[in-house]
Amino acid sequence: MLAQDPEEAAPPRHKLHAYADVAVVVVVLAGTNLIAHFTTALASIATVPIAAVVLLAMMRRRGLDWHELGLSPRHWRRGTLYAVGAVGVVLAAVAIGAALPITRPFFLADRYATISGALIASMIVIPLQTAIPEELAFRGVLHGTLDRVYGARGVFAAGSLLFGMWHIASSLGLTSSNRGLSGFVGGGVTGQIIGILLAVVATAAAGVVFTWLRRRSGSLLAPIALHWSVNGAGALAAAIVWHTTLT
């Protein structure tokens, strides 16, 4: 029986580097999430955007090209077309949801109780603090590193699951600040746990859609636009619902 060459038995060096890249990205994202939600108010504002830029710079140095990161200019046109289509679908869905009596209570989120607050959130806070940096980190950097190791199935499964888990910390007070959701799942610890689980499942499912758009269009423009429209249009609709309900 012939002895196996040790070099053939061991994974190629570039494969080990690819696994290391995935591990680094996941650890940085986990640390970022903890710092953003459990430290200071300033950290909650600045940590995610800074981490996204740092991860981008790190993985560029590690060899990921602009195409792998979803930032290649040759996909901008296709990405824009998908972005416009995605935003149109979301705006229509949000308008219908805000208008129907059965779904209207779910828009009663306390933090969007004023039109001015919702405008600031949708036009400044959400794109700069959430949509752009999260898509850059997840559908850009994490997508690129996972794709090198696991391919499309790994990107969809692991990337979407991690995106869902990313929202655990931000969902801790979800039921207490949303009247429609608290009325649906109940209050107390049980309601809080159910709310967190629903948030994780919903955002993981959203991650699948974001990933599909990223792969289909080849660009981050489409998932960024969809991410922004879901959160931004939802904030504006919530303010409108609050205003019309109170008046």
Coordinates of C-alpha atoms in Angstrom, one line a residue:
M1 CA 0.0 0.0 0.0
L2 CA 1.5 3.3 -1.1
A3 CA 2.0 6.0 1.6
Q4 CA 0.0 9.1 1.0
D5 CA 1.9 12.3 0.4
P6 CA 1.6 14.5 3.6
E7 CA 1.0 17.5 1.3
E8 CA -1.9 15.8 -0.4
A9 CA -3.4 14.7 2.9
A10 CA -3.4 18.1 4.3
P11 CA -5.8 20.8 3.1
P12 CA -4.3 23.3 0.7
R13 CA -2.8 26.4 2.3
H14 CA -5.3 28.7 0.6
K15 CA -8.2 26.5 1.9
L16 CA -6.9 26.9 5.5
H17 CA -6.6 30.6 5.0
A18 CA -10.2 30.7 3.7
Y19 CA -11.5 28.9 6.9
A20 CA -9.5 31.3 9.0
D21 CA -11.1 34.2 7.2
V22 CA -14.6 32.9 8.0
A23 CA -13.7 32.4 11.6
V24 CA -12.2 35.9 11.9
V25 CA -15.3 37.5 10.3
V26 CA -17.7 35.6 12.6
V27 CA -15.7 36.5 15.7
V28 CA -15.5 40.1 14.8
L29 CA -19.3 40.2 14.1
A30 CA -20.1 38.6 17.4
G31 CA -17.9 41.0 19.3
T32 CA -19.4 43.9 17.4
N33 CA -22.9 42.9 18.3
L34 CA -22.1 42.6 22.0
I35 CA -20.3 46.0 22.1
A36 CA -23.1 47.7 20.1
H37 CA -25.9 46.5 22.3
F38 CA -24.4 46.1 25.8
T39 CA -21.9 49.0 26.3
T40 CA -22.4 52.7 25.7
A41 CA -24.8 54.8 23.6
L42 CA -21.9 56.0 21.4
A43 CA -20.9 52.4 20.8
S44 CA -24.4 51.5 19.7
I45 CA -24.1 54.2 17.0
A46 CA -20.6 53.8 15.7
T47 CA -19.6 50.2 16.3
V48 CA -21.4 48.5 13.4
P49 CA -20.3 51.0 10.7
I50 CA -16.7 51.0 11.9
A51 CA -16.6 47.2 12.1
A52 CA -18.0 46.8 8.6
V53 CA -15.3 49.1 7.2
V54 CA -12.6 47.3 9.1
L55 CA -13.8 43.9 7.9
L56 CA -13.9 45.1 4.4
A57 CA -10.3 46.4 4.6
M58 CA -9.1 43.2 6.3
M59 CA -10.6 40.9 3.7
R60 CA -9.4 43.0 0.8
R61 CA -5.9 42.6 2.2
R62 CA -6.6 38.8 2.5
G63 CA -7.3 38.7 -1.2
L64 CA -11.1 39.0 -1.7
D65 CA -11.7 41.0 -4.9
W66 CA -14.5 43.6 -5.4
H67 CA -16.6 41.0 -7.3
E68 CA -16.5 38.6 -4.3
L69 CA -17.6 41.5 -2.0
G70 CA -20.5 42.5 -4.3
L71 CA -18.8 45.9 -5.0
S72 CA -17.7 45.4 -8.6
P73 CA -18.8 48.4 -10.8
R74 CA -19.7 46.0 -13.7
H75 CA -22.7 44.9 -11.7
W76 CA -24.0 48.3 -10.7
R77 CA -26.6 48.5 -13.5
R78 CA -28.0 45.0 -12.8
G79 CA -27.9 45.8 -9.1
T80 CA -29.8 49.0 -9.6
L81 CA -32.6 47.3 -11.6
Y82 CA -33.1 44.7 -8.9
A83 CA -32.9 47.4 -6.2
V84 CA -35.8 49.4 -7.8
G85 CA -37.9 46.3 -8.2
A86 CA -37.3 45.2 -4.6
V87 CA -38.1 48.6 -3.2
G88 CA -41.3 48.8 -5.2
V89 CA -42.5 45.4 -3.8
V90 CA -41.7 46.5 -0.2
L91 CA -43.5 49.8 -0.5
A92 CA -46.6 48.1 -1.8
A93 CA -46.5 45.5 0.9
V94 CA -46.0 48.1 3.7
A95 CA -48.8 50.3 2.4
I96 CA -51.2 47.3 2.3
G97 CA -50.1 46.1 5.8
A98 CA -50.5 49.6 7.3
A99 CA -54.0 49.9 5.8
L100 CA -55.4 46.5 6.8
P101 CA -57.0 46.5 10.3
I102 CA -55.6 43.0 11.0
T103 CA -52.0 44.0 10.5
R104 CA -52.2 47.7 11.3
P105 CA -51.5 47.2 15.1
F106 CA -48.1 45.7 14.3
F107 CA -46.9 49.1 13.1
L108 CA -47.5 50.7 16.5
A109 CA -43.8 50.7 17.5
D110 CA -43.1 53.3 20.3
R111 CA -39.8 54.5 18.8
Y112 CA -41.5 55.7 15.6
A113 CA -44.4 57.5 17.3
T114 CA -43.6 60.9 15.6
I115 CA -43.2 61.8 12.0
S116 CA -40.0 63.8 12.5
G117 CA -38.4 60.9 14.4
A118 CA -39.4 58.4 11.7
L119 CA -38.0 60.7 9.0
I120 CA -34.6 61.0 10.7
A121 CA -34.6 57.2 11.3
S122 CA -35.5 56.2 7.8
M123 CA -33.3 58.7 5.9
I124 CA -30.2 58.9 8.2
V125 CA -30.1 56.4 11.0
I126 CA -31.3 53.3 9.2
P127 CA -29.2 53.6 6.0
L128 CA -26.0 54.7 7.8
Q129 CA -26.2 52.6 10.9
T130 CA -28.1 49.5 9.8
A131 CA -28.7 48.8 6.1
I132 CA -25.4 49.8 4.5
P133 CA -23.0 48.5 7.2
E134 CA -25.0 45.3 7.9
E135 CA -25.2 44.4 4.2
L136 CA -21.5 45.3 3.7
A137 CA -20.6 43.0 6.6
F138 CA -23.1 40.1 5.8
R139 CA -23.8 40.1 2.1
G140 CA -20.4 41.6 1.3
V141 CA -17.6 40.3 3.5
L142 CA -19.2 37.3 5.2
H143 CA -20.8 36.2 1.9
G144 CA -17.4 36.4 0.1
T145 CA -15.6 34.4 2.8
L146 CA -18.3 31.7 3.1
D147 CA -18.5 31.4 -0.7
R148 CA -14.8 30.5 -0.9
V149 CA -15.2 27.6 1.5
Y150 CA -18.8 26.3 1.3
G151 CA -20.2 27.6 -1.9
A152 CA -23.8 28.8 -2.5
R153 CA -25.4 26.4 0.0
G154 CA -23.1 27.5 2.8
V155 CA -23.7 31.1 2.0
F156 CA -27.5 30.7 2.1
A157 CA -27.6 28.5 5.2
A158 CA -24.8 29.8 7.4
G159 CA -25.0 33.4 6.3
S160 CA -28.8 33.6 6.9
L161 CA -28.6 31.8 10.2
L162 CA -25.9 34.1 11.5
F163 CA -27.9 37.1 10.3
G164 CA -30.9 35.9 12.3
M165 CA -28.7 35.4 15.4
W166 CA -27.3 38.9 14.9
H167 CA -30.8 40.2 15.8
I168 CA -31.1 38.4 19.2
A169 CA -29.7 41.4 21.2
S170 CA -31.8 44.0 19.3
S171 CA -35.0 41.9 19.9
L172 CA -34.7 41.8 23.7
G173 CA -37.2 44.6 24.1
L174 CA -39.2 43.9 21.0
T175 CA -42.5 42.9 22.6
S176 CA -42.5 45.7 25.2
S177 CA -42.2 48.4 22.5
N178 CA -44.6 47.0 19.9
R179 CA -48.3 46.9 21.0
G180 CA -49.4 44.7 18.1
L181 CA -46.7 42.1 18.7
S182 CA -47.1 42.1 22.5
G183 CA -50.8 41.6 22.0
F184 CA -50.1 38.6 19.7
V185 CA -47.5 36.7 21.7
G186 CA -48.3 38.0 25.2
G187 CA -46.2 39.8 27.8
G188 CA -43.6 38.7 30.4
V189 CA -40.6 36.5 29.9
T190 CA -42.5 34.0 27.8
G191 CA -43.7 36.7 25.4
Q192 CA -40.2 38.1 25.3
I193 CA -38.7 34.7 24.3
I194 CA -41.3 34.1 21.7
G195 CA -40.7 37.6 20.3
I196 CA -37.0 37.0 20.1
L197 CA -37.5 33.6 18.3
L198 CA -39.9 35.2 15.9
A199 CA -37.4 38.0 15.2
V200 CA -34.6 35.5 14.6
V201 CA -36.7 33.4 12.2
A202 CA -38.0 36.5 10.4
T203 CA -34.5 38.0 10.0
A204 CA -33.0 34.7 9.0
A205 CA -35.7 34.4 6.3
A206 CA -34.9 38.0 5.2
G207 CA -31.3 37.0 5.0
V208 CA -32.2 34.3 2.5
V209 CA -33.9 36.9 0.4
F210 CA -31.0 39.4 0.7
T211 CA -28.6 36.7 -0.2
W212 CA -30.6 35.7 -3.3
L213 CA -30.7 39.3 -4.4
R214 CA -26.9 39.6 -3.9
R215 CA -26.2 36.5 -5.9
R216 CA -28.8 37.2 -8.6
S217 CA -27.7 40.7 -9.2
G218 CA -24.0 40.3 -8.3
S219 CA -24.2 43.6 -6.4
L220 CA -24.8 44.9 -2.9
L221 CA -27.0 47.6 -4.2
A222 CA -30.1 45.4 -4.3
P223 CA -29.9 43.9 -0.8
I224 CA -29.0 47.4 0.6
A225 CA -32.0 48.9 -1.1
L226 CA -34.3 46.1 0.1
H227 CA -32.9 46.2 3.7
W228 CA -33.4 50.0 3.8
S229 CA -36.9 49.9 2.3
V230 CA -38.1 47.3 4.8
N231 CA -36.8 49.2 7.8
G232 CA -37.2 52.8 6.5
A233 CA -40.7 52.3 4.9
G234 CA -41.7 50.4 8.1
A235 CA -40.6 53.4 10.3
L236 CA -42.5 55.9 8.2
A237 CA -45.6 53.7 8.1
A238 CA -45.4 53.3 11.8
A239 CA -45.4 57.1 12.4
I240 CA -48.3 57.5 10.0
V241 CA -50.3 54.8 11.8
W242 CA -49.5 56.3 15.2
H243 CA -50.6 59.8 13.9
T244 CA -53.8 58.6 12.3
T245 CA -54.6 56.4 15.3
L246 CA -54.2 59.2 17.8
T247 CA -56.1 61.7 15.8

